Coordinates of C-alpha atoms (C1' of nucleotides) in Angstrom, one line a residue:
Chain A
X1 CA 33.5 -9.4 -70.5
X2 CA 34.3 -5.9 -69.5
X3 CA 36.6 -5.6 -66.5
X4 CA 34.6 -2.6 -65.3
X5 CA 31.7 -5.0 -64.8
X6 CA 33.7 -8.0 -63.7
X7 CA 34.3 -9.2 -60.2
X8 CA 38.0 -9.8 -60.5
X9 CA 39.7 -8.9 -57.3
X10 CA 43.4 -9.1 -58.1
X11 CA 46.0 -8.6 -55.4
X12 CA 49.5 -7.4 -55.5
X13 CA 50.5 -9.3 -52.4
X14 CA 50.0 -13.0 -51.7
X15 CA 47.9 -13.9 -48.7
X16 CA 50.2 -14.3 -45.8
X17 CA 49.1 -17.8 -45.0
X18 CA 49.3 -19.2 -48.5
X19 CA 52.1 -21.7 -49.3
X20 CA 51.2 -23.5 -52.5
X21 CA 51.5 -21.8 -55.8
X22 CA 48.0 -22.6 -56.9
X23 CA 46.7 -21.2 -53.6
X24 CA 48.7 -17.9 -53.9
X25 CA 47.9 -17.3 -57.6
X26 CA 44.4 -18.5 -57.3
X27 CA 43.8 -15.8 -54.7
X28 CA 46.0 -13.1 -56.3
X29 CA 44.5 -13.6 -59.7
X30 CA 41.0 -13.3 -58.3
X31 CA 39.9 -16.8 -59.1
X32 CA 38.9 -18.1 -55.7
X33 CA 38.3 -16.8 -52.2
X34 CA 38.2 -18.7 -48.9
X35 CA 35.2 -18.9 -46.7
X36 CA 36.6 -21.2 -44.0
X37 CA 39.0 -24.1 -43.6
X38 CA 38.7 -26.2 -46.7
X39 CA 35.8 -24.1 -47.9
X40 CA 36.3 -22.1 -51.1
X41 CA 34.2 -19.9 -53.3
X42 CA 34.9 -19.9 -57.0
X43 CA 34.8 -16.3 -58.3
X44 CA 33.6 -15.6 -61.8
X45 CA 37.0 -16.0 -63.6
X46 CA 38.0 -19.1 -61.6
X47 CA 34.5 -20.6 -62.2
X48 CA 35.0 -20.2 -65.9
X49 CA 38.1 -22.3 -65.8
X50 CA 36.4 -24.8 -63.6
X51 CA 33.5 -25.0 -66.1
X52 CA 35.9 -25.5 -69.0
X53 CA 37.4 -28.5 -67.3
X54 CA 33.9 -29.8 -66.6
X55 CA 32.9 -29.5 -70.2
X56 CA 35.9 -31.4 -71.4
X57 CA 35.1 -34.2 -69.0
X58 CA 31.5 -34.2 -70.0
X59 CA 32.2 -34.4 -73.7
X60 CA 34.6 -37.3 -73.4
X61 CA 32.4 -39.3 -71.1
X62 CA 29.5 -38.8 -73.4
X63 CA 31.8 -40.1 -76.2
X64 CA 32.1 -43.5 -74.4
X65 CA 28.4 -43.8 -73.9
X66 CA 28.2 -42.3 -70.4
X67 CA 24.9 -40.8 -69.4
X68 CA 24.8 -37.7 -67.2
X69 CA 22.4 -37.6 -64.2
X70 CA 22.3 -35.9 -60.8
X71 CA 22.1 -37.5 -57.4
X72 CA 21.5 -35.7 -54.1
X73 CA 24.2 -34.4 -51.7
X74 CA 22.0 -35.1 -48.7
X75 CA 21.3 -38.8 -48.2
X76 CA 19.7 -41.0 -45.7
X77 CA 22.3 -42.3 -43.3
X78 CA 20.5 -45.7 -43.3
X79 CA 21.7 -46.3 -46.8
X80 CA 25.3 -45.9 -45.7
X81 CA 24.8 -48.3 -42.8
X82 CA 24.2 -51.0 -45.4
X83 CA 27.7 -50.6 -46.8
X84 CA 29.4 -50.0 -43.5
X85 CA 30.4 -46.4 -44.3
X86 CA 27.9 -44.5 -42.1
X87 CA 30.4 -44.1 -39.3
X88 CA 33.4 -43.0 -41.2
X89 CA 35.1 -40.0 -39.7
X90 CA 35.1 -38.3 -43.1
X91 CA 31.3 -38.4 -43.3
X92 CA 29.4 -35.3 -42.3
X93 CA 26.4 -36.4 -40.2
X94 CA 23.3 -34.3 -39.7
X95 CA 19.7 -34.5 -38.7
X96 CA 16.6 -32.9 -40.1
X97 CA 13.9 -31.2 -38.0
X98 CA 12.2 -34.5 -37.3
X99 CA 15.4 -36.0 -36.1
X100 CA 15.9 -38.2 -39.1
X101 CA 19.5 -39.2 -39.6
X102 CA 21.1 -37.9 -42.7
X103 CA 24.6 -37.6 -44.1
X104 CA 26.3 -35.5 -46.7
X105 CA 27.6 -37.7 -49.5
X106 CA 31.3 -38.0 -49.7
X107 CA 30.8 -40.0 -52.9
X108 CA 27.9 -41.6 -54.6
X109 CA 28.4 -45.3 -54.8
X110 CA 25.6 -46.0 -52.3
X111 CA 23.0 -43.9 -54.0
X112 CA 23.8 -45.0 -57.6
X113 CA 23.9 -48.6 -56.6
X114 CA 20.6 -48.2 -54.7
X115 CA 18.9 -47.0 -57.8
X116 CA 20.4 -49.5 -60.1
X117 CA 19.4 -52.3 -57.7
X118 CA 15.8 -51.3 -58.4
X119 CA 16.1 -50.4 -62.1
X120 CA 18.2 -53.2 -63.4
X121 CA 16.3 -56.5 -63.7
X122 CA 17.8 -58.3 -66.6
X123 CA 21.2 -58.8 -68.3
X124 CA 19.5 -56.9 -71.1
X125 CA 19.7 -53.8 -68.9
X126 CA 23.4 -54.0 -68.8
X127 CA 26.0 -52.6 -69.3
X128 CA 25.5 -48.9 -68.3
X129 CA 27.8 -46.0 -67.5
X130 CA 26.3 -43.2 -65.4
X131 CA 28.0 -40.1 -64.2
X132 CA 27.4 -36.8 -62.6
X133 CA 29.1 -33.6 -61.4
X134 CA 28.1 -33.2 -57.8
X135 CA 29.4 -31.6 -54.6
X136 CA 31.2 -34.0 -52.3
X137 CA 31.4 -33.2 -48.6
X138 CA 34.2 -34.7 -46.6
X139 CA 35.2 -33.9 -43.1
X140 CA 38.9 -33.9 -44.0
X141 CA 41.3 -34.2 -41.1
X142 CA 43.5 -31.6 -42.7
X143 CA 42.4 -29.5 -45.7
X144 CA 45.4 -27.8 -47.3
X145 CA 46.9 -25.9 -50.2
X146 CA 43.9 -23.8 -51.3
X147 CA 41.5 -25.8 -53.5
X148 CA 43.8 -28.8 -53.6
X149 CA 42.2 -30.6 -50.6
X150 CA 39.0 -29.1 -49.5
X151 CA 36.1 -30.2 -47.4
X152 CA 33.6 -29.5 -50.1
X153 CA 34.3 -29.9 -53.8
X154 CA 32.7 -30.8 -57.1
X155 CA 33.7 -34.2 -58.4
X156 CA 32.8 -35.9 -61.6
X157 CA 32.1 -39.5 -60.6
X158 CA 31.1 -42.2 -63.0
X159 CA 30.0 -45.7 -62.3
X160 CA 29.9 -48.6 -64.6
X161 CA 27.5 -51.6 -64.3
X162 CA 28.4 -54.8 -66.0
X163 CA 27.2 -58.4 -65.8
X164 CA 30.7 -59.9 -65.2
X165 CA 34.4 -59.2 -64.8
X166 CA 34.9 -59.2 -68.5
X167 CA 32.3 -56.5 -68.9
X168 CA 33.9 -54.5 -66.2
X169 CA 37.2 -54.8 -68.0
X170 CA 35.6 -53.3 -71.1
X171 CA 34.0 -50.4 -69.1
X172 CA 37.3 -49.8 -67.4
X173 CA 39.1 -49.7 -70.7
X174 CA 36.6 -47.2 -72.1
X175 CA 37.3 -45.0 -69.1
X176 CA 41.0 -45.3 -69.8
X177 CA 40.4 -44.0 -73.3
X178 CA 38.1 -41.2 -72.1
X179 CA 40.5 -40.2 -69.3
X180 CA 43.5 -40.2 -71.5
X181 CA 41.7 -37.9 -73.9
X182 CA 40.4 -35.7 -71.2
X183 CA 43.9 -35.0 -69.7
X184 CA 45.4 -34.6 -73.1
X185 CA 42.8 -32.0 -73.9
X186 CA 43.4 -30.1 -70.7
X187 CA 46.9 -29.4 -71.7
X188 CA 48.3 -30.8 -68.4
X189 CA 51.4 -32.9 -68.0
X190 CA 50.0 -36.1 -66.7
X191 CA 50.7 -39.7 -66.0
X192 CA 48.4 -42.7 -65.6
X193 CA 49.9 -44.7 -62.8
X194 CA 49.3 -48.0 -61.1
X195 CA 47.7 -47.3 -57.7
X196 CA 46.8 -49.1 -54.5
X197 CA 43.5 -50.9 -54.6
X198 CA 43.2 -50.5 -50.9
X199 CA 41.6 -52.8 -48.4
X200 CA 38.1 -52.6 -49.9
X201 CA 39.0 -55.3 -52.3
X202 CA 39.1 -54.0 -55.8
X203 CA 40.7 -55.8 -58.6
X204 CA 42.5 -53.0 -60.4
X205 CA 43.1 -49.2 -60.1
X206 CA 44.9 -46.4 -61.7
X207 CA 45.4 -42.8 -60.8
X208 CA 45.9 -39.9 -63.1
X209 CA 48.6 -37.8 -61.7
X210 CA 49.7 -34.2 -62.6
X211 CA 53.2 -33.6 -61.4
X212 CA 53.7 -30.3 -59.5
X213 CA 55.4 -29.1 -56.4
X214 CA 52.3 -28.9 -54.3
X215 CA 51.3 -32.5 -55.1
X216 CA 50.4 -34.7 -52.1
X217 CA 51.4 -37.9 -53.8
X218 CA 54.7 -39.2 -55.0
X219 CA 55.0 -40.9 -58.3
X220 CA 57.8 -43.1 -59.5
X221 CA 58.6 -42.4 -63.2
X222 CA 60.9 -44.1 -65.7
X223 CA 60.6 -44.4 -69.5
X224 CA 57.5 -46.6 -70.0
X225 CA 56.9 -46.8 -66.3
X226 CA 54.7 -44.8 -63.9
X227 CA 53.4 -45.8 -60.5
X228 CA 52.3 -44.3 -57.3
X229 CA 55.2 -44.9 -54.9
X230 CA 52.7 -46.6 -52.6
X231 CA 52.8 -49.6 -55.0
X232 CA 55.9 -49.0 -57.1
X233 CA 58.3 -51.8 -57.6
X234 CA 61.8 -51.5 -58.9
X235 CA 65.2 -53.3 -58.9
X236 CA 67.3 -52.0 -56.1
X237 CA 70.6 -50.2 -56.6
X238 CA 73.4 -52.6 -55.9
X239 CA 75.2 -52.4 -52.6
X240 CA 78.8 -53.3 -52.0
X241 CA 78.9 -56.3 -49.7
X242 CA 81.8 -56.5 -47.3
X243 CA 83.8 -59.7 -48.2
X244 CA 85.8 -59.3 -45.0
X245 CA 82.6 -59.9 -42.9
X246 CA 81.6 -63.0 -44.9
X247 CA 82.5 -65.5 -42.2
X248 CA 79.7 -65.9 -39.7
X249 CA 80.7 -64.4 -36.4
X250 CA 79.5 -62.2 -33.6
X251 CA 80.6 -58.6 -33.5
X252 CA 80.5 -56.4 -30.4
X253 CA 78.6 -53.2 -31.0
X254 CA 78.3 -51.4 -27.7
X255 CA 75.5 -48.9 -27.6
X256 CA 75.1 -49.0 -31.4
X257 CA 71.4 -49.2 -31.8
X258 CA 71.1 -47.5 -35.2
X259 CA 72.0 -48.6 -38.7
X260 CA 74.3 -45.6 -39.1
X261 CA 76.2 -46.4 -35.9
X262 CA 76.8 -50.1 -36.8
X263 CA 77.6 -49.4 -40.5
X264 CA 80.0 -46.7 -39.4
X265 CA 81.7 -48.9 -36.8
X266 CA 82.2 -51.7 -39.2
X267 CA 83.0 -49.5 -42.1
X268 CA 80.4 -50.9 -44.4
X269 CA 77.6 -49.5 -46.5
X270 CA 74.3 -49.2 -44.7
X271 CA 72.8 -51.5 -47.3
X272 CA 75.0 -54.3 -46.0
X273 CA 72.9 -54.4 -42.9
X274 CA 69.5 -56.0 -42.4
X275 CA 67.0 -53.6 -40.8
X276 CA 64.4 -55.3 -38.7
X277 CA 61.0 -53.6 -38.3
X278 CA 58.6 -55.5 -36.0
X279 CA 54.9 -54.9 -36.5
X280 CA 51.7 -56.1 -35.0
X281 CA 48.8 -56.7 -37.3
X282 CA 45.3 -55.7 -36.5
X283 CA 44.5 -59.4 -35.6
X284 CA 47.4 -59.3 -33.2
X285 CA 50.1 -61.2 -35.0
X286 CA 53.7 -60.1 -34.4
X287 CA 55.8 -60.1 -37.6
X288 CA 59.4 -59.1 -38.1
X289 CA 59.7 -57.3 -41.4
X290 CA 63.3 -57.2 -42.7
X291 CA 64.6 -54.9 -45.3
X292 CA 68.0 -53.7 -46.4
X293 CA 69.6 -51.3 -44.0
X294 CA 69.4 -48.4 -46.5
X295 CA 65.8 -49.1 -47.4
X296 CA 62.5 -48.2 -45.8
X297 CA 59.4 -50.2 -45.4
X298 CA 56.5 -49.2 -47.6
X299 CA 53.5 -49.3 -45.4
X300 CA 50.9 -49.7 -48.2
X301 CA 52.7 -52.6 -49.7
X302 CA 53.1 -54.2 -46.3
X303 CA 49.5 -53.7 -45.4
X304 CA 48.4 -55.2 -48.7
X305 CA 50.7 -58.2 -48.2
X306 CA 49.4 -58.8 -44.6
X307 CA 45.8 -58.3 -45.8
X308 CA 45.1 -56.2 -42.8
X309 CA 46.3 -53.0 -41.0
X310 CA 49.2 -53.0 -38.6
X311 CA 51.1 -50.8 -36.2
X312 CA 54.7 -50.8 -35.2
X313 CA 55.4 -53.1 -32.2
X314 CA 55.8 -51.4 -28.9
X315 CA 59.1 -51.4 -27.0
X316 CA 57.6 -53.8 -24.5
X317 CA 56.5 -56.2 -27.2
X318 CA 59.9 -56.1 -28.8
X319 CA 61.7 -56.7 -25.6
X320 CA 59.5 -59.5 -24.5
X321 CA 59.1 -61.4 -27.8
X322 CA 62.2 -60.6 -29.8
X323 CA 65.1 -59.0 -28.2
X324 CA 66.6 -55.7 -27.0
X325 CA 65.5 -52.8 -29.3
X326 CA 68.3 -51.7 -31.5
X327 CA 69.8 -55.1 -31.6
X328 CA 67.0 -57.3 -33.0
X329 CA 67.4 -59.3 -36.1
X330 CA 65.9 -62.3 -37.9
X331 CA 68.4 -64.9 -36.7
X332 CA 66.9 -66.8 -33.9
X333 CA 63.9 -64.6 -33.6
X334 CA 60.8 -66.6 -32.5
X335 CA 58.4 -64.7 -34.7
X336 CA 57.6 -65.0 -38.5
X337 CA 60.1 -63.1 -40.7
X338 CA 58.9 -61.2 -43.8
X339 CA 62.0 -60.6 -45.9
X340 CA 62.1 -58.0 -48.6
X341 CA 62.8 -58.9 -52.2
X342 CA 65.8 -56.6 -52.3
X343 CA 67.7 -58.8 -49.8
X344 CA 69.2 -61.4 -52.2
X345 CA 70.0 -64.9 -51.1
X346 CA 73.6 -65.9 -50.7
X347 CA 74.9 -62.4 -51.4
X348 CA 78.7 -62.6 -51.4
X349 CA 80.0 -61.5 -48.1
X350 CA 76.8 -62.1 -46.1
X351 CA 74.7 -59.6 -44.2
X352 CA 75.0 -57.9 -40.8
X353 CA 72.1 -58.2 -38.5
X354 CA 71.1 -57.7 -34.9
X355 CA 71.8 -60.7 -32.7
X356 CA 68.8 -60.2 -30.4
X357 CA 71.3 -59.8 -27.6
X358 CA 72.5 -56.5 -26.1
X359 CA 75.4 -54.7 -27.8
X360 CA 75.8 -57.5 -30.3
X361 CA 75.4 -57.9 -34.0
X362 CA 76.0 -60.9 -36.3
X363 CA 78.1 -60.8 -39.5
X364 CA 78.0 -63.2 -42.4
X365 CA 74.3 -63.7 -42.1
X366 CA 72.6 -65.6 -44.9
X367 CA 68.9 -65.9 -45.3
X368 CA 67.6 -69.4 -45.5
X369 CA 70.7 -70.9 -43.9
X370 CA 70.5 -68.8 -40.8
X371 CA 66.8 -68.1 -40.6
X372 CA 63.5 -69.0 -42.3
X373 CA 61.5 -66.4 -44.0
X374 CA 58.7 -65.5 -46.2
X375 CA 59.8 -63.4 -49.2
X376 CA 57.8 -60.3 -50.4
X377 CA 58.2 -56.9 -51.9
X378 CA 57.7 -54.5 -49.0
X379 CA 60.3 -51.8 -49.5
X380 CA 59.7 -48.2 -50.7
X381 CA 61.4 -47.6 -54.0
X382 CA 63.9 -44.9 -54.2
X383 CA 65.1 -42.5 -56.9
X384 CA 67.8 -44.3 -58.9
X385 CA 66.3 -47.7 -58.6
X386 CA 66.0 -49.4 -62.0
X387 CA 62.9 -50.4 -64.0
X388 CA 63.7 -52.1 -67.3
X389 CA 67.3 -50.9 -66.9
X390 CA 66.3 -47.2 -66.6
X391 CA 66.6 -45.2 -63.4
X392 CA 63.4 -44.0 -61.9
X393 CA 62.8 -40.5 -60.6
X394 CA 60.3 -39.6 -57.9
X395 CA 58.1 -36.5 -58.3
X396 CA 55.3 -35.0 -56.3
X397 CA 52.0 -34.9 -58.1
X398 CA 48.4 -34.0 -57.7
X399 CA 45.9 -36.8 -58.2
X400 CA 43.5 -35.4 -60.7
X401 CA 41.6 -38.6 -61.4
X402 CA 41.2 -42.2 -60.6
X403 CA 39.6 -45.3 -62.0
X404 CA 38.8 -48.3 -59.8
X405 CA 37.4 -51.7 -60.4
X406 CA 34.9 -52.0 -57.5
X407 CA 33.6 -55.5 -58.3
X408 CA 30.7 -56.3 -56.0
X409 CA 31.8 -54.2 -53.1
X410 CA 28.5 -52.2 -53.3
X411 CA 26.2 -54.3 -55.3
X412 CA 26.3 -57.1 -52.7
X413 CA 25.3 -55.1 -49.6
X414 CA 22.7 -53.2 -51.6
X415 CA 21.3 -56.2 -53.4
X416 CA 22.0 -55.0 -56.9
X417 CA 21.4 -58.0 -59.0
X418 CA 20.1 -59.1 -62.4
X419 CA 18.8 -62.3 -64.0
X420 CA 21.1 -63.8 -66.6
X421 CA 20.0 -65.8 -69.6
X422 CA 19.4 -68.9 -67.5
X423 CA 17.2 -67.0 -65.1
X424 CA 19.7 -67.1 -62.2
X425 CA 20.4 -64.1 -60.1
X426 CA 23.8 -62.5 -60.4
X427 CA 25.5 -59.5 -58.8
X428 CA 26.2 -56.5 -60.8
X429 CA 29.9 -55.9 -61.3
X430 CA 30.8 -52.2 -60.8
X431 CA 33.5 -49.8 -61.4
X432 CA 33.9 -46.2 -60.1
X433 CA 35.8 -43.4 -61.8
X434 CA 36.5 -39.9 -60.4
X435 CA 37.8 -36.7 -61.6
X436 CA 38.3 -33.4 -59.7
X437 CA 37.9 -30.4 -62.0
X438 CA 39.2 -28.1 -59.2
X439 CA 42.4 -30.1 -59.1
X440 CA 42.7 -29.9 -62.8
X441 CA 42.5 -26.1 -62.5
X442 CA 45.0 -26.1 -59.6
X443 CA 47.4 -28.4 -61.4
X444 CA 47.3 -26.2 -64.5
X445 CA 48.2 -23.2 -62.4
X446 CA 51.0 -25.0 -60.7
X447 CA 52.4 -26.4 -63.9
X448 CA 52.3 -23.2 -66.0
X449 CA 53.0 -20.4 -63.7
X450 CA 56.0 -18.1 -64.0
X451 CA 57.2 -15.2 -61.9
X452 CA 54.4 -13.0 -63.4
X453 CA 51.5 -15.2 -62.8
X454 CA 49.4 -17.9 -64.4
X455 CA 49.9 -19.0 -68.0
X456 CA 46.8 -21.1 -68.8
X457 CA 46.7 -23.8 -71.3
X458 CA 44.2 -22.7 -73.9
X459 CA 41.7 -25.3 -73.0
X460 CA 41.4 -24.1 -69.4
X461 CA 41.8 -20.3 -69.8
X462 CA 38.9 -18.3 -68.5
X463 CA 39.2 -16.2 -71.6
X464 CA 41.1 -16.7 -74.8
X465 CA 41.9 -13.1 -75.3
X466 CA 42.8 -10.4 -72.9
X467 CA 42.2 -7.0 -74.6
X468 CA 44.0 -4.1 -73.1
X469 CA 43.2 -0.5 -74.0
X470 CA 45.7 2.3 -73.2
X471 CA 44.4 5.8 -73.3
X472 CA 41.8 8.0 -71.8
X473 CA 38.1 8.1 -72.6
X474 CA 37.2 9.8 -75.9
X475 CA 40.4 9.0 -77.6
X476 CA 41.0 7.1 -80.8
X477 CA 42.5 4.2 -78.8
X478 CA 39.3 3.8 -76.8
X479 CA 37.2 4.0 -79.9
X480 CA 39.3 1.4 -81.7
X481 CA 39.3 -0.9 -78.6
X482 CA 35.5 -0.7 -78.3
X483 CA 35.2 -1.6 -81.9
X484 CA 37.6 -4.5 -81.7
X485 CA 35.9 -5.8 -78.5
X486 CA 32.6 -5.8 -80.2
X487 CA 34.0 -7.6 -83.2
X488 CA 35.7 -10.3 -81.1
X489 CA 32.5 -10.9 -79.1
X490 CA 30.5 -11.1 -82.4
X491 CA 33.0 -13.7 -83.7
X492 CA 32.5 -15.8 -80.5
X493 CA 36.1 -15.3 -79.3
X494 CA 36.0 -15.3 -75.5
X495 CA 37.5 -12.0 -74.5
X496 CA 38.1 -10.1 -71.3
X497 CA 38.4 -6.4 -72.0
X498 CA 40.4 -4.2 -69.7
X499 CA 38.4 -1.0 -70.2
X500 CA 39.4 0.4 -66.8
X501 CA 40.9 3.8 -66.3
X502 CA 44.2 2.5 -64.9
X503 CA 47.7 2.8 -66.3
X504 CA 49.6 0.5 -68.6
X505 CA 51.7 -1.1 -66.0
X506 CA 48.8 -2.0 -63.9
X507 CA 46.9 -3.5 -66.8
X508 CA 49.8 -5.5 -68.1
X509 CA 50.6 -6.9 -64.7
X510 CA 47.0 -8.0 -64.2
X511 CA 46.9 -9.5 -67.6
X512 CA 50.0 -11.5 -66.9
X513 CA 48.6 -12.5 -63.5
X514 CA 45.4 -13.7 -64.9
X515 CA 47.2 -15.6 -67.7
X516 CA 45.0 -15.6 -70.7
X517 CA 46.8 -17.1 -73.7
X518 CA 46.7 -14.0 -76.0
X519 CA 47.0 -10.4 -75.0
X520 CA 46.0 -7.7 -77.4
X521 CA 47.0 -4.1 -76.8
X522 CA 45.3 -1.1 -78.4
X523 CA 47.6 1.9 -77.9
X524 CA 48.7 5.0 -79.5
X525 CA 52.0 3.6 -80.6
X526 CA 50.6 1.2 -83.2
X527 CA 47.1 2.5 -83.7
X528 CA 48.5 5.3 -85.8
X529 CA 49.4 2.5 -88.3
X530 CA 46.0 0.9 -87.8
X531 CA 47.5 -2.0 -85.8
X532 CA 46.9 -3.8 -82.6
X533 CA 49.7 -5.4 -80.7
X534 CA 49.6 -9.1 -79.9
X535 CA 51.5 -10.9 -77.2
X536 CA 51.4 -14.5 -76.2
X537 CA 51.3 -15.1 -72.5
X538 CA 53.9 -17.9 -72.9
X539 CA 57.2 -16.8 -74.3
X540 CA 58.5 -13.3 -74.5
X541 CA 58.5 -12.6 -78.2
X542 CA 55.9 -10.2 -79.5
X543 CA 53.7 -11.6 -82.2
X544 CA 53.1 -9.8 -85.5
X545 CA 50.6 -6.9 -84.9
X546 CA 47.1 -7.3 -86.2
X547 CA 45.7 -4.8 -88.8
X548 CA 42.3 -3.5 -87.7
X549 CA 41.1 -2.1 -91.0
X550 CA 39.6 -5.2 -92.6
X551 CA 38.3 -6.7 -89.4
X552 CA 40.7 -8.4 -86.9
X553 CA 38.7 -11.4 -85.8
X554 CA 40.1 -13.9 -88.4
X555 CA 43.6 -12.9 -87.7
X556 CA 43.0 -13.3 -83.9
X557 CA 41.6 -16.7 -84.5
X558 CA 44.6 -17.6 -86.6
X559 CA 46.9 -16.5 -83.8
X560 CA 45.0 -18.5 -81.2
X561 CA 45.3 -21.6 -83.4
X562 CA 49.0 -21.1 -83.5
X563 CA 49.2 -20.9 -79.7
X564 CA 47.5 -24.2 -79.3
Chain B
rC1 C1' 44.7 -36.2 -33.0
rG2 C1' 50.2 -34.5 -32.0
rG3 C1' 53.7 -30.4 -32.9
rG4 C1' 54.6 -25.2 -34.5
rG5 C1' 52.6 -20.3 -35.9
rA6 C1' 49.0 -16.3 -36.5
rG7 C1' 44.3 -13.3 -35.5
rU8 C1' 45.0 -5.1 -35.4
rG9 C1' 40.5 -1.1 -41.9
rG10 C1' 39.8 -4.8 -48.4
rC11 C1' 45.4 -6.9 -48.7
rG12 C1' 50.4 -6.9 -46.4
rC13 C1' 52.2 -5.4 -41.7
rA14 C1' 54.1 -2.3 -37.1
rG15 C1' 52.5 -1.4 -32.2
rU16 C1' 52.0 -6.0 -27.3
rC17 C1' 57.9 -7.3 -24.0
rU18 C1' 57.7 -2.0 -20.6
rG19 C1' 49.2 -0.6 -20.0
rG20 C1' 48.1 5.9 -21.1
rU21 C1' 43.6 9.3 -27.3
rA22 C1' 45.2 2.9 -32.9
rG23 C1' 49.5 3.6 -36.9
rC24 C1' 52.2 2.6 -41.8
rG25 C1' 52.4 0.9 -47.1
rC26 C1' 49.1 -0.6 -50.9
rA27 C1' 44.0 -0.5 -52.3
rC28 C1' 39.5 2.7 -52.1
rC29 C1' 36.8 7.9 -52.7
rC30 C1' 37.3 13.3 -54.4
rG31 C1' 40.3 17.1 -57.2
rG32 C1' 44.5 17.9 -60.4
rC33 C1' 48.8 16.3 -63.2
rU34 C1' 50.7 12.1 -66.0
rG35 C1' 49.5 8.6 -70.0
rG36 C1' 53.3 2.1 -72.9
rG37 C1' 55.2 -1.6 -67.2
rG38 C1' 51.8 -1.2 -60.7
rG39 C1' 53.6 7.2 -61.9
rC40 C1' 53.0 12.1 -59.0
rC41 C1' 50.7 16.1 -55.8
rG42 C1' 46.8 17.5 -52.5
rG43 C1' 42.5 16.2 -49.7
rG44 C1' 39.4 12.2 -47.6
rC45 C1' 36.5 7.5 -46.1
rG46 C1' 37.2 3.2 -43.5
rG47 C1' 39.2 -0.5 -37.6
rU48 C1' 33.9 -2.9 -31.2
rC49 C1' 42.5 -4.6 -32.2
rG50 C1' 38.8 -12.6 -33.3
rC51 C1' 35.2 -13.3 -29.0
rA52 C1' 34.0 -13.6 -23.7
rG53 C1' 35.3 -12.7 -18.8
rG54 C1' 38.9 -10.7 -15.3
rU55 C1' 42.9 -7.2 -13.2
rU56 C1' 43.4 -1.7 -13.4
rC57 C1' 41.8 5.1 -12.7
rA58 C1' 43.0 3.3 -17.6
rA59 C1' 43.8 -2.9 -21.7
rA60 C1' 45.4 -4.0 -28.8
rU61 C1' 49.1 -4.5 -24.7
rC62 C1' 48.6 -8.1 -18.4
rC63 C1' 45.6 -12.8 -16.7
rU64 C1' 41.9 -16.8 -17.7
rG65 C1' 38.8 -19.1 -21.1
rU66 C1' 37.2 -19.8 -25.9
rC67 C1' 36.7 -19.4 -31.3
rU68 C1' 39.0 -19.1 -36.0
rC69 C1' 42.9 -19.6 -39.6
rC70 C1' 47.8 -21.4 -41.5
rC71 C1' 52.1 -24.8 -41.7
rC72 C1' 54.3 -29.9 -40.5
rG73 C1' 53.0 -34.8 -39.2
rA74 C1' 49.2 -38.6 -38.5
rC75 C1' 45.0 -39.4 -41.9
rC76 C1' 43.2 -39.4 -47.1
rA77 C1' 36.6 -43.9 -50.6

RNA sequence: CGGGGAGUGGCGCAGUCUGGUAGCGCACCCGGCUGGGGGCCGGGCGGUCGCAGGUUCAAAUCCUGUCUCCCCGACCA
């Protein structure tokens, strides 16, 4: 591709409102442009990278027997009523000229299940894996960070259809294989992490996470362990228990309504206290959640344990049903107590907890002896907690893919059934599996960029070679560059050719901003010796120059292989 | 939805407080020089100052309303 023909609007300055690196560089390198909040156009260079991600995904899904199809973006709203998702805030609703109610699909479980409910009759029709690349429309509450979270984006979603849970396990395992290969091939740093199955009842889920600063999720990582912090579990760091406060007694703590104040007053570690967090579940039950004073409640884990949503109790509810806010605790509380796993029984020294009376705490508190409780893991893990003896670290990451065992969540309301060998009707067991190519591209930018710009992994680069010519028209440099460009194109090497009239600095800066793996420079300096300079985008050392005389394409191909 | 910020040529910004002919850098166009890291000289094009209404002799500037965009949080199959 000649740059004189290419729409590649590079910018020296970052857009003033951009924050995330992928946003800044995506715009500066001329990959994407914004049309509105969460609405982005992919310009030619960016679209090439996007398509490269798409093609990798396609090849690996085909390899596990997936079949590509295409379902509509616009769908009848009635279909979504059957699954209870028609009224979701995220769903764009619209009407046609006749007033028929339609929606823009935010995903395609409904439509694919609808079809399969008609097309699958027998166990002989199963299993199947279907997938497509299609625009998803979501009325996001807050789009952000360029193409990272948008209101309209292309997603690869695949769906598996099996006769039973064992079949689903197999389809799921196939997707694990395909996804692992996909993300290996992209060249990203990635982790497959355990993830929340949510309230929709799924029996298993993983997310594929690409660590980078702009990530919206946090992952807990340790050797051999990776989990979304929403579900991560780890052994807590030990806390020094105050032996001096082992004897049960009341302590006066006037006005000390915070963990910090009480711990400071008593001269103990915050972790020696019990933090009481009263919540009211959606069904109206008041529960006192108790974690170590230096720990925080993990809302996802708590919600999953409760089996329903919840909200923090109001001040009134706390005062009326437990005690004065700031001084509440499990001892003597007239509500169920949910005690976090990290609070060990009979810890030497005993715990400090609110006494449910003003300006008063209790020391020497021992779970079981002093209060009844239900034990569960509800705390948020923290960096330094141990998994298998190793300390975890917590990193922000982009979710680039997920895999989810749906079960019969959709086949049941949509009546997707089949007849088994005995002629009895069974529900199809489903899985759903997503990948966001745009996020793969954004993650690659985030993970590889340096102070000069993007440094694509080869698999995602819009072009493999960035050919720069230095020299005015009608010079030997131009002539040599034209010849080389023609040869590279002929050899099938994807090349962007900077044939513009600009100066060297400008061209080199743009090449580094765009980030193609290999830069070739035709200039007077080496052309006199019949050579073309080669420079890898990553690393600063110049590569051996390439002789032009005998044809350069094989040498360029060899260089590219080395860069891989 | 709550909090904060911003809308002035393609991009980045000044001007707004204190009303008086809309500016700067980059980019772009023309001519020339230069020709290996965003170079130099000269000459140009380009803006209903987000939109609507109001105040005023006069509004980018003051008032009211409204739209859009960004950031943080809530939210995120």
